[in-house]
Amino acid sequence: MKKISLITIALVGFAALLIAISDPATAKSKPSQKKWQAQYIFSRKDSDVEKELQRMTLDEKIGQMIIAQIESRNNSGGDPNYLQLQRLVQQGKVGGIMFMKGDAFNAAMMANNFQSLASRPLLMSADMERGLAMRLSGATEFPPNMALAATGDPELAFAMAKAIAGEARTIGIHQSYSPNVDLNINPANPVINTRSFGDNVPLAITMSNAMIEGFQTNNVIATAKHFPGHGDVTVDSHLALPVLNADRQRLFAYELRPFKAAIDQGIISIMTGHLAVPRLTGSMEPASVSKAIVTGLLRNELGFQGLIITDAMNMKALYNGNNVPEMSVKAVQAGNDLLLFSPAPELAHAAIIRAVQEGAIPMNQIDASVKRILQVKKWLQLEEKKLVDLNRVQSQISTNSHRKLAAEISSRSLTVVRQEPRHLPLKNGRVLNIILQDKSNPEPGREYAEKLNRSFPSTTVRIDPKTDPQTYASTLAAAGTADAVIISSYVQVFSGSGTLRLTGQQQQFIHSLAQSIPEHKPLIFISFGTPYLISAFPEIKTAVCTYSSNRESEDYALQLLRGELKPVGHLPVSLHGITP
């Protein structure tokens, strides 16, 4: 009896297990891979891809790994750079092209021309952090990541990526070098700043994952950058080598978390950064050419299956003017699949071939990289869709719905960081508008000042690094007689700007101004750019951040001043004395 009882129990248990497996309500299994995810794209066996790889020569394989660049301007005059790229495309020495500055329609014409010359479809790309308009005029300009994060709404992030993807595919672009998932923990960061979603890890992950899905469900490759994290540095990698002083424990607890989340989300591409991580590597070798970081950490430890691409190879953190062969070989040895913006793509091509022939780079590594590239091009259906309809370009790259979306993001991101209740909205009276700049340029804020004057009688003064003592004195005197004072800051931090600091004289002027104005008189600081500047002037009781100086941001700031807009944005970074 005892034996029969045990058998019965075993059979009943087995039946229950079968029910659990077949019933989705009780079974716990891994979610199925989606066709836009790297896990799906790179795990499939495709005989066409394998056959194509076997047919390719070494020259052709290395060509697939090199992404050249071109400005998308009218080249009817025979620009030598354009003619050289045509030749490299025809010879199969480049596998993709990144568009630099220019206009969208010319980019579409160029894309078609280059694709028609190439024996294999080219991977076309651009840096589209703030939309296609970041590189190509005529497209929709979106606010930066930090503004998007200030809305706290991942649906807006998804919609923005979807819109950018639609405009990109219209002109033949297949890869965006975004989202930027660097956590901007350092307020003095001269290169990331508002390009980041902020320093709040869960928020950054939520927003970046939404953008990844928005891009890739609409057939554009998303690229998370700059691995292993560019947020806590004080040097611009366009100008010199930044150093991330983080150890392994800190990296896994902070910088790497958005990258790991992006990998889990199924991101297709990750960009490696030109920054040293000495506490991880034991040297000042840039992460982008470090095998320990690219292959050891990203590929093996984090399990990334997709494309690894370098940051632009012409940046001074890596390029010294004559080291193209050396750095190109090191980038491939490190484990990068794609080399972006080589200063001399033909020289890079030759150097990598020589390294393979000499045994410095294993052939199976080249095959693995090229296979991934071919898999992505197959996923993009480039063979069938490599040419675009030029008749659709003008109507599809800046639609009314896309412009409305950009405006909604600007509106919902507007953040009142500090507020004295008596200061907003402004009452009727004479306004002194002080445009604060870290560069001498008469254009920023010009249209905004004209609109401000139509709402309130106002006088505008520019304070920049070259302002003379007489202007400082007269501005301080004018502030004493004005009914309200607005400091409109146009301090922006973009790649290559090198600094975020105001001069000591500028800072002292703002401090003196704040001390001289009585508490009842409105003194309002509006940052049309970085929010970090606000923390430098804690004595100013009312401070607003728009994260951007685009026209919509200026208009919404004016609406706030007039009491026509209720601000709903939340600060996505930590400032001194402020909890986001």
Coordinates of C-alpha atoms in Angstrom, one line a residue:
M1 CA 0.0 0.0 0.0
K2 CA 2.8 2.4 0.8
K3 CA 4.4 1.8 -2.5
I4 CA 1.2 2.4 -4.5
S5 CA 0.5 5.5 -2.5
L6 CA 3.9 7.0 -3.4
I7 CA 3.4 6.2 -7.1
T8 CA 0.0 7.8 -7.0
I9 CA 1.4 10.9 -5.4
A10 CA 4.2 11.1 -8.0
L11 CA 1.7 10.8 -10.9
V12 CA -0.6 13.5 -9.4
G13 CA 2.4 15.7 -9.0
F14 CA 3.6 15.2 -12.6
A15 CA 0.1 15.9 -13.9
A16 CA 0.0 19.2 -11.9
L17 CA 3.4 20.1 -13.3
L18 CA 2.1 19.6 -16.9
I19 CA -0.9 21.8 -16.1
A20 CA 1.3 24.5 -14.7
I21 CA 3.6 24.4 -17.8
S22 CA 0.6 24.6 -20.2
D23 CA -1.3 27.3 -18.2
P24 CA 0.2 30.8 -18.7
A25 CA -1.6 31.9 -15.5
T26 CA 0.5 29.6 -13.4
A27 CA 3.6 29.0 -15.4
K28 CA 6.5 31.5 -15.0
S29 CA 8.6 31.5 -18.2
K30 CA 10.9 34.1 -19.8
P31 CA 9.1 36.6 -21.9
S32 CA 9.4 35.8 -25.6
Q33 CA 11.9 37.9 -27.6
K34 CA 10.5 40.6 -29.8
K35 CA 11.7 41.1 -33.4
W36 CA 13.1 44.5 -32.6
Q37 CA 15.3 43.3 -29.7
A38 CA 19.0 42.4 -30.0
Q39 CA 18.3 39.1 -28.3
Y40 CA 16.2 38.1 -31.3
I41 CA 18.3 39.6 -34.1
F42 CA 21.6 38.2 -33.1
S43 CA 20.6 34.7 -31.9
R44 CA 18.9 33.6 -35.2
K45 CA 20.7 31.4 -37.6
D46 CA 20.3 32.7 -41.1
S47 CA 21.8 30.7 -44.0
D48 CA 21.7 33.8 -46.3
V49 CA 23.9 35.7 -43.8
E50 CA 26.3 32.8 -43.5
K51 CA 26.6 32.4 -47.3
E52 CA 27.2 36.1 -47.7
L53 CA 29.9 36.1 -45.1
Q54 CA 31.6 33.2 -46.8
R55 CA 31.5 35.0 -50.2
M56 CA 33.2 38.1 -48.8
T57 CA 36.9 38.9 -49.2
L58 CA 38.9 40.2 -46.3
D59 CA 38.9 43.6 -47.9
E60 CA 35.1 43.6 -48.1
K61 CA 34.7 42.4 -44.5
I62 CA 36.9 45.2 -43.1
G63 CA 35.1 47.7 -45.2
Q64 CA 31.8 46.7 -43.5
M65 CA 33.4 47.8 -40.2
I66 CA 34.2 51.3 -41.1
I67 CA 31.7 54.2 -40.9
A68 CA 32.8 57.3 -42.8
Q69 CA 31.2 60.7 -42.6
I70 CA 30.0 63.4 -44.9
E71 CA 28.4 66.8 -44.7
S72 CA 25.0 66.7 -46.4
R73 CA 25.3 69.8 -48.5
N74 CA 25.0 70.4 -52.3
N75 CA 28.1 68.8 -53.8
S76 CA 27.4 69.6 -57.5
G77 CA 30.7 71.5 -57.6
G78 CA 32.8 68.4 -57.0
D79 CA 33.7 68.6 -53.4
P80 CA 36.9 66.4 -53.0
N81 CA 35.6 64.8 -49.8
Y82 CA 32.5 63.8 -51.6
L83 CA 34.3 62.4 -54.5
Q84 CA 36.7 60.5 -52.2
L85 CA 33.8 58.9 -50.4
Q86 CA 32.1 57.9 -53.6
R87 CA 35.3 56.1 -54.5
L88 CA 35.6 54.4 -51.1
V89 CA 31.9 53.3 -51.4
Q90 CA 32.5 51.9 -54.9
Q91 CA 35.6 50.0 -53.7
G92 CA 33.7 48.6 -50.7
K93 CA 36.1 50.2 -48.2
V94 CA 33.3 51.6 -46.1
G95 CA 30.2 49.9 -44.8
G96 CA 28.3 52.9 -43.6
I97 CA 28.1 56.7 -43.6
M98 CA 27.3 59.2 -40.9
F99 CA 25.7 62.4 -41.9
M100 CA 27.2 65.6 -40.4
K101 CA 25.8 69.1 -40.8
G102 CA 23.7 70.0 -43.9
D103 CA 20.0 69.8 -44.9
A104 CA 17.6 66.9 -45.0
F105 CA 16.8 66.9 -48.7
N106 CA 20.4 66.8 -49.7
A107 CA 21.0 64.0 -47.2
A108 CA 18.3 62.0 -48.8
M109 CA 19.7 62.6 -52.3
M110 CA 23.2 61.6 -51.1
A111 CA 21.9 58.5 -49.4
N112 CA 20.3 57.3 -52.6
N113 CA 23.4 58.1 -54.6
F114 CA 25.8 56.3 -52.2
Q115 CA 23.4 53.3 -51.9
S116 CA 23.2 53.0 -55.7
L117 CA 27.1 52.9 -55.9
A118 CA 27.6 50.3 -53.1
S119 CA 27.7 46.6 -53.9
R120 CA 26.2 45.9 -50.5
P121 CA 23.7 48.2 -48.7
L122 CA 25.2 50.9 -46.5
L123 CA 24.3 51.5 -42.9
M124 CA 23.4 55.3 -42.8
S125 CA 23.5 57.0 -39.5
A126 CA 23.5 60.4 -37.6
D127 CA 23.7 61.7 -34.1
M128 CA 20.0 62.5 -33.4
E129 CA 19.9 63.1 -29.6
R130 CA 17.6 66.1 -30.2
G131 CA 16.1 64.8 -33.4
L132 CA 17.2 64.9 -37.0
A133 CA 17.4 68.7 -36.8
M134 CA 20.5 68.3 -34.6
R135 CA 22.4 67.6 -37.8
L136 CA 20.0 68.4 -40.7
S137 CA 18.0 71.5 -41.2
G138 CA 14.4 71.2 -42.2
A139 CA 13.7 68.4 -39.7
T140 CA 11.9 68.7 -36.3
E141 CA 14.0 70.0 -33.4
F142 CA 13.3 68.3 -30.1
P143 CA 14.4 69.3 -26.6
P144 CA 17.4 67.6 -25.0
N145 CA 17.2 64.5 -22.8
M146 CA 17.2 66.4 -19.5
A147 CA 14.1 68.3 -20.6
L148 CA 12.5 65.0 -21.5
A149 CA 13.4 63.6 -18.1
A150 CA 11.9 66.6 -16.4
T151 CA 8.5 65.7 -17.8
G152 CA 8.8 62.3 -16.1
D153 CA 6.7 60.7 -18.9
P154 CA 8.1 57.7 -20.7
E155 CA 5.2 57.9 -23.2
L156 CA 6.6 61.2 -24.4
A157 CA 10.1 59.6 -24.7
F158 CA 8.6 56.8 -26.8
A159 CA 6.7 59.2 -29.0
M160 CA 9.8 61.4 -29.5
A161 CA 11.9 58.4 -30.6
K162 CA 9.1 57.2 -32.9
A163 CA 8.9 60.6 -34.5
I164 CA 12.7 60.8 -35.0
A165 CA 12.8 57.3 -36.4
G166 CA 10.1 58.2 -39.0
E167 CA 12.0 61.3 -40.1
A168 CA 15.2 59.4 -40.3
R169 CA 13.9 56.5 -42.4
T170 CA 12.3 59.0 -44.7
I171 CA 15.7 60.3 -45.8
G172 CA 17.4 56.9 -45.6
I173 CA 19.0 56.9 -42.1
H174 CA 19.0 53.7 -40.2
Q175 CA 20.9 54.3 -37.0
S176 CA 20.6 57.0 -34.3
Y177 CA 23.6 57.6 -32.0
S178 CA 21.2 58.0 -29.1
P179 CA 19.9 57.7 -26.4
N180 CA 22.6 59.1 -24.2
V181 CA 22.4 57.1 -21.0
D182 CA 25.3 58.8 -19.2
L183 CA 24.3 59.7 -15.7
N184 CA 25.4 63.4 -15.2
I185 CA 26.5 63.3 -11.6
N186 CA 29.1 66.0 -12.1
P187 CA 27.7 69.6 -12.5
A188 CA 31.0 70.7 -14.0
N189 CA 30.8 68.1 -16.8
P190 CA 31.5 70.2 -20.0
V191 CA 30.4 67.7 -22.6
I192 CA 27.3 65.8 -21.3
N193 CA 25.2 68.0 -19.0
T194 CA 21.7 68.4 -20.5
R195 CA 22.4 65.6 -23.0
S196 CA 21.8 63.3 -20.0
F197 CA 18.5 62.2 -18.6
G198 CA 20.0 63.4 -15.2
D199 CA 21.5 61.6 -12.3
N200 CA 18.4 59.7 -11.1
V201 CA 19.1 56.0 -12.1
P202 CA 15.5 54.7 -12.2
L203 CA 14.3 57.8 -14.1
A204 CA 17.1 57.6 -16.6
I205 CA 16.4 53.9 -17.2
T206 CA 12.7 54.4 -17.6
M207 CA 13.2 57.2 -20.2
S208 CA 16.0 55.6 -22.1
N209 CA 14.2 52.2 -22.3
A210 CA 11.2 54.0 -23.7
M211 CA 13.3 55.7 -26.4
I212 CA 15.0 52.4 -27.3
E213 CA 11.6 50.8 -27.9
G214 CA 10.4 53.9 -29.8
F215 CA 13.4 53.7 -32.2
Q216 CA 13.6 50.0 -32.7
T217 CA 9.9 49.2 -33.1
N218 CA 10.1 51.8 -35.9
N219 CA 13.1 50.2 -37.6
V220 CA 15.9 52.5 -36.5
I221 CA 18.8 51.2 -34.5
A222 CA 19.2 52.8 -31.0
T223 CA 22.7 53.3 -29.6
A224 CA 23.3 53.7 -25.9
K225 CA 26.4 55.8 -25.2
H226 CA 29.1 56.4 -23.9
F227 CA 30.1 53.1 -22.3
P228 CA 31.0 52.7 -19.5
G229 CA 29.7 56.2 -18.5
H230 CA 30.7 59.8 -19.4
G231 CA 28.7 61.6 -16.7
D232 CA 31.3 62.1 -13.9
V233 CA 34.1 63.7 -15.8
T234 CA 35.4 67.3 -16.1
V235 CA 37.1 67.1 -19.5
D236 CA 35.5 67.2 -22.9
S237 CA 36.7 64.1 -24.9
H238 CA 36.6 66.2 -28.1
L239 CA 39.5 68.2 -26.6
A240 CA 41.5 65.8 -24.3
L241 CA 41.2 62.5 -22.5
P242 CA 38.6 62.5 -19.6
V243 CA 39.2 60.3 -16.6
L244 CA 36.4 58.5 -14.8
N245 CA 37.7 57.9 -11.2
A246 CA 35.3 55.1 -10.4
D247 CA 36.1 51.6 -9.2
R248 CA 34.3 48.4 -10.1
Q249 CA 31.9 48.5 -7.2
R250 CA 30.9 52.1 -8.0
L251 CA 30.5 51.3 -11.8
F252 CA 28.2 48.4 -11.2
A253 CA 26.2 50.4 -8.6
Y254 CA 25.8 53.5 -10.7
E255 CA 27.2 54.1 -14.2
L256 CA 26.6 50.7 -15.7
R257 CA 23.0 50.3 -14.5
P258 CA 21.4 52.2 -17.5
F259 CA 23.6 50.2 -19.9
K260 CA 22.6 46.9 -18.3
A261 CA 19.0 48.0 -18.5
A262 CA 19.4 48.9 -22.1
I263 CA 20.9 45.5 -22.8
D264 CA 18.0 43.8 -21.1
Q265 CA 15.6 46.0 -23.1
G266 CA 17.2 44.7 -26.3
I267 CA 19.2 47.6 -27.5
I268 CA 20.9 46.8 -30.8
S269 CA 24.0 49.0 -30.5
I270 CA 26.3 50.5 -27.7
M271 CA 28.9 53.2 -28.3
T272 CA 32.2 53.0 -26.3
G273 CA 33.6 56.3 -24.9
H274 CA 37.0 57.8 -25.2
L275 CA 37.6 58.1 -21.5
A276 CA 40.1 56.4 -19.2
V277 CA 38.9 54.3 -16.2
P278 CA 42.2 53.6 -14.5
R279 CA 40.7 52.0 -11.4
L280 CA 39.2 49.4 -13.6
T281 CA 41.9 48.9 -16.2
G282 CA 45.0 49.9 -14.3
S283 CA 46.1 52.3 -17.0
M284 CA 45.1 55.5 -18.9
E285 CA 44.1 53.6 -21.9
P286 CA 40.8 54.9 -23.3
A287 CA 37.8 52.6 -22.7
S288 CA 37.0 52.6 -26.5
V289 CA 40.3 50.8 -27.2
S290 CA 40.5 48.7 -24.0
K291 CA 39.9 45.0 -24.5
A292 CA 39.2 44.6 -20.8
I293 CA 36.3 47.1 -21.1
V294 CA 34.9 46.4 -24.6
T295 CA 35.2 42.6 -24.7
G296 CA 35.7 41.7 -21.0
L297 CA 33.1 44.0 -19.4
L298 CA 30.6 44.8 -22.2
R299 CA 30.6 41.7 -24.3
N300 CA 31.4 39.0 -21.8
E301 CA 30.4 40.1 -18.4
L302 CA 27.3 42.1 -19.3
G303 CA 26.4 39.7 -22.1
F304 CA 25.8 42.2 -24.8
Q305 CA 25.1 40.5 -28.1
G306 CA 24.7 43.5 -30.4
L307 CA 26.9 45.9 -32.3
I308 CA 29.6 47.8 -30.5
I309 CA 30.7 51.0 -32.1
T310 CA 33.4 53.5 -31.1
D311 CA 32.8 57.1 -30.5
A312 CA 34.1 59.3 -33.3
M313 CA 37.7 58.3 -33.9
N314 CA 38.8 61.9 -34.8
M315 CA 38.4 63.1 -31.2
K316 CA 41.5 64.4 -29.5
A317 CA 41.1 62.0 -26.5
L318 CA 42.2 59.3 -29.0
Y319 CA 43.6 61.0 -32.1
N320 CA 46.9 62.8 -32.1
G321 CA 47.1 63.7 -35.7
N322 CA 49.1 60.7 -37.0
N323 CA 48.0 57.6 -35.2
V324 CA 45.2 56.4 -37.4
P325 CA 46.7 52.9 -38.1
E326 CA 47.6 52.2 -34.4
M327 CA 44.3 53.4 -32.9
S328 CA 42.2 51.6 -35.7
V329 CA 43.9 48.3 -35.0
K330 CA 43.6 48.8 -31.2
A331 CA 39.8 49.6 -31.6
V332 CA 39.2 46.3 -33.4
Q333 CA 41.5 44.3 -31.0
A334 CA 39.4 45.7 -28.1
G335 CA 36.3 44.2 -29.6
N336 CA 34.5 47.0 -31.5
D337 CA 32.5 46.0 -34.5
L338 CA 32.2 49.4 -36.1
L339 CA 34.7 52.3 -36.2
L340 CA 33.0 55.7 -36.4
F341 CA 34.4 58.8 -38.2
S342 CA 38.0 57.8 -38.9
P343 CA 40.1 60.8 -39.9
A344 CA 41.5 58.6 -42.7
P345 CA 39.2 55.7 -43.4
E346 CA 41.3 54.3 -46.2
L347 CA 44.4 54.3 -43.9
A348 CA 42.3 52.6 -41.2
H349 CA 41.1 50.0 -43.7
A350 CA 44.6 49.1 -44.8
A351 CA 46.0 48.9 -41.2
I352 CA 43.3 46.5 -40.1
I353 CA 43.8 44.2 -43.1
R354 CA 47.5 44.2 -42.4
A355 CA 46.9 43.4 -38.7
V356 CA 44.7 40.4 -39.6
Q357 CA 47.2 39.1 -42.2
E358 CA 50.0 39.3 -39.6
G359 CA 47.9 37.5 -36.9
A360 CA 47.5 40.5 -34.6
I361 CA 43.7 40.2 -35.1
P362 CA 42.1 36.8 -35.3
M363 CA 40.0 36.1 -38.5
N364 CA 37.2 34.6 -36.5
Q365 CA 36.8 37.9 -34.6
I366 CA 36.4 39.8 -37.9
D367 CA 33.9 37.2 -39.0
A368 CA 31.9 37.6 -35.8
S369 CA 31.8 41.4 -36.2
V370 CA 30.8 41.3 -39.8
K371 CA 28.2 38.7 -39.2
R372 CA 26.6 41.0 -36.6
I373 CA 26.7 43.8 -39.2
L374 CA 25.0 41.7 -41.8
Q375 CA 22.4 40.5 -39.4
V376 CA 21.5 44.1 -38.6
K377 CA 21.3 45.0 -42.2
K378 CA 19.1 42.0 -42.9
W379 CA 16.8 43.1 -40.0
L380 CA 16.6 46.6 -41.5
Q381 CA 15.7 45.0 -44.8
L382 CA 18.2 47.2 -46.5
E383 CA 18.4 45.1 -49.6
E384 CA 14.7 45.9 -50.4
K385 CA 14.5 49.4 -48.9
K386 CA 17.9 51.0 -49.5
L387 CA 16.5 53.8 -51.7
V388 CA 14.1 56.4 -50.4
D389 CA 11.3 58.4 -52.2
L390 CA 12.6 61.9 -52.6
N391 CA 9.0 63.2 -53.2
R392 CA 8.1 62.4 -49.6
V393 CA 11.0 64.1 -47.9
Q394 CA 9.6 67.7 -47.6
S395 CA 6.2 66.5 -46.3
Q396 CA 7.4 63.9 -43.8
I397 CA 10.5 65.2 -42.0
S398 CA 8.8 68.0 -40.0
T399 CA 5.1 67.2 -39.7
N400 CA 2.7 69.3 -37.7
S401 CA 2.3 66.4 -35.2
H402 CA 6.0 66.2 -34.6
R403 CA 6.3 69.9 -34.0
K404 CA 3.4 69.7 -31.6
L405 CA 5.1 66.9 -29.8
A406 CA 8.3 68.8 -29.4
A407 CA 6.3 71.8 -28.1
E408 CA 4.5 69.6 -25.6
I409 CA 7.8 68.3 -24.2
S410 CA 9.1 71.8 -23.9
S411 CA 6.0 72.9 -22.1
R412 CA 5.8 70.0 -19.7
S413 CA 9.5 70.2 -18.9
L414 CA 9.5 73.8 -17.7
T415 CA 10.6 73.6 -14.1
V416 CA 10.3 76.1 -11.3
V417 CA 13.3 75.1 -9.1
R418 CA 12.8 77.8 -6.4
Q419 CA 9.9 80.3 -6.0
E420 CA 9.1 83.3 -4.0
P421 CA 5.3 83.4 -4.2
R422 CA 5.3 87.2 -4.7
H423 CA 7.5 87.0 -7.8
L424 CA 5.4 84.9 -10.2
P425 CA 3.5 85.8 -12.3
L426 CA 4.9 89.3 -13.0
K427 CA 2.7 92.3 -12.5
N428 CA 2.6 95.2 -14.8
G429 CA 5.7 97.4 -14.6
R430 CA 9.1 98.1 -16.1
V431 CA 11.3 95.0 -16.5
L432 CA 15.1 94.9 -16.7
N433 CA 16.1 91.8 -18.8
I434 CA 19.7 90.8 -18.3
I435 CA 20.9 88.3 -20.9
L436 CA 23.7 86.3 -19.2
Q437 CA 26.1 84.5 -21.6
D438 CA 29.4 82.6 -21.4
K439 CA 30.2 83.6 -25.0
S440 CA 30.0 86.9 -26.9
N441 CA 27.2 86.5 -29.4
P442 CA 24.4 89.1 -30.1
E443 CA 21.9 86.5 -31.3
P444 CA 20.9 84.4 -28.2
G445 CA 17.7 85.8 -26.6
R446 CA 17.2 88.5 -29.3
E447 CA 13.7 87.3 -30.4
Y448 CA 12.8 86.5 -26.8
A449 CA 13.7 90.0 -25.7
E450 CA 11.5 91.5 -28.4
K451 CA 8.6 89.3 -27.2
L452 CA 9.2 90.1 -23.6
N453 CA 9.0 93.8 -24.5
R454 CA 5.6 93.2 -26.0
S455 CA 4.3 91.7 -22.8
F456 CA 6.0 94.1 -20.3
P457 CA 7.8 97.4 -21.0
S458 CA 11.4 96.2 -20.8
T459 CA 15.0 97.0 -21.3
T460 CA 17.6 94.3 -22.3
V461 CA 21.3 94.3 -21.4
R462 CA 23.8 91.6 -22.4
I463 CA 26.4 90.5 -19.8
D464 CA 29.1 88.3 -21.4
P465 CA 32.8 87.6 -20.7
K466 CA 33.8 90.9 -22.4
T467 CA 31.4 93.2 -20.7
D468 CA 33.1 96.4 -19.5
P469 CA 32.9 97.9 -16.0
Q470 CA 30.7 100.8 -17.1
T471 CA 28.1 98.4 -18.4
Y472 CA 28.1 96.5 -15.1
A473 CA 27.7 99.7 -13.2
S474 CA 24.9 101.1 -15.4
T475 CA 23.1 97.7 -15.3
L476 CA 23.2 97.7 -11.5
A477 CA 21.8 101.2 -11.4
A478 CA 19.0 100.3 -13.9
A479 CA 18.1 97.3 -11.7
G480 CA 17.5 99.7 -8.8
T481 CA 14.8 101.6 -10.7
A482 CA 13.1 98.7 -12.5
D483 CA 10.0 97.1 -11.1
A484 CA 11.3 93.6 -11.8
V485 CA 14.6 92.1 -12.9
I486 CA 14.9 88.9 -15.0
I487 CA 18.3 87.2 -15.5
S488 CA 17.9 85.2 -18.7
S489 CA 20.8 82.8 -18.8
Y490 CA 21.9 81.4 -22.2
V491 CA 24.8 79.3 -20.8
Q492 CA 24.7 76.2 -22.8
V493 CA 26.9 73.1 -22.6
F494 CA 27.3 71.4 -25.9
S495 CA 30.1 69.1 -27.2
G496 CA 33.2 71.1 -27.7
S497 CA 32.2 74.1 -25.6
G498 CA 35.0 73.2 -23.1
T499 CA 33.6 75.1 -20.1
L500 CA 30.5 75.8 -18.3
R501 CA 31.9 78.5 -16.0
L502 CA 31.1 82.2 -16.0
T503 CA 33.9 84.7 -15.4
G504 CA 34.5 85.7 -11.8
Q505 CA 33.3 89.2 -12.7
Q506 CA 30.1 87.9 -14.1
Q507 CA 29.5 85.8 -11.0
Q508 CA 30.3 88.7 -8.6
F509 CA 27.9 90.9 -10.6
I510 CA 25.0 88.4 -10.1
H511 CA 25.7 88.2 -6.4
S512 CA 25.9 92.0 -6.0
L513 CA 22.6 92.3 -8.0
A514 CA 20.8 89.8 -5.7
Q515 CA 22.1 91.6 -2.6
S516 CA 21.0 95.0 -3.9
I517 CA 17.4 94.2 -4.7
P518 CA 14.8 94.2 -1.9
E519 CA 12.9 91.0 -1.2
H520 CA 9.6 92.3 -2.4
K521 CA 10.9 93.2 -5.9
P522 CA 10.8 90.2 -8.3
L523 CA 14.3 88.9 -9.2
I524 CA 13.9 85.9 -11.5
F525 CA 16.6 83.6 -12.8
I526 CA 15.6 81.8 -16.0
S527 CA 18.1 79.2 -17.3
F528 CA 17.6 78.5 -21.0
G529 CA 20.1 75.7 -20.7
T530 CA 21.9 74.0 -17.9
P531 CA 20.1 73.8 -14.5
Y532 CA 23.4 73.6 -12.6
L533 CA 24.1 77.3 -12.8
I534 CA 21.1 77.9 -10.6
S535 CA 22.9 76.4 -7.6
A536 CA 25.7 79.0 -7.9
F537 CA 23.2 81.7 -6.9
P538 CA 21.3 80.4 -3.9
E539 CA 20.3 84.0 -2.8
I540 CA 18.0 84.3 -5.8
K541 CA 14.6 83.2 -4.5
T542 CA 12.9 82.4 -7.8
A543 CA 14.7 80.2 -10.4
V544 CA 13.3 78.5 -13.5
C545 CA 14.9 76.0 -15.9
T546 CA 13.8 75.2 -19.5
Y547 CA 16.9 73.1 -20.3
S548 CA 16.9 74.5 -23.8
S549 CA 17.0 77.8 -25.6
N550 CA 14.8 76.8 -28.5
R551 CA 11.9 79.1 -29.5
E552 CA 9.3 77.0 -27.7
S553 CA 11.2 77.1 -24.4
E554 CA 11.4 80.9 -24.7
D555 CA 7.7 81.2 -25.4
Y556 CA 6.7 79.0 -22.5
A557 CA 8.9 81.0 -20.2
L558 CA 7.1 84.1 -21.3
Q559 CA 3.8 82.4 -20.6
L560 CA 5.0 81.5 -17.1
L561 CA 5.9 85.2 -16.5
R562 CA 2.5 86.3 -17.7
G563 CA 0.7 83.7 -15.5
E564 CA -0.6 81.7 -18.5
L565 CA 1.2 78.5 -17.8
K566 CA 1.3 76.2 -14.8
P567 CA 4.8 74.6 -14.6
V568 CA 4.7 70.9 -14.1
G569 CA 8.4 69.9 -14.7
H570 CA 10.5 68.2 -12.0
L571 CA 14.2 68.6 -11.7
P572 CA 15.9 65.4 -12.8
V573 CA 19.2 66.2 -11.2
S574 CA 20.4 67.0 -7.7
L575 CA 21.4 70.6 -7.1
H576 CA 23.0 72.0 -3.9
G577 CA 20.2 72.3 -1.3
I578 CA 17.6 70.9 -3.7
T579 CA 16.1 67.4 -3.7
P580 CA 14.6 66.4 -7.1

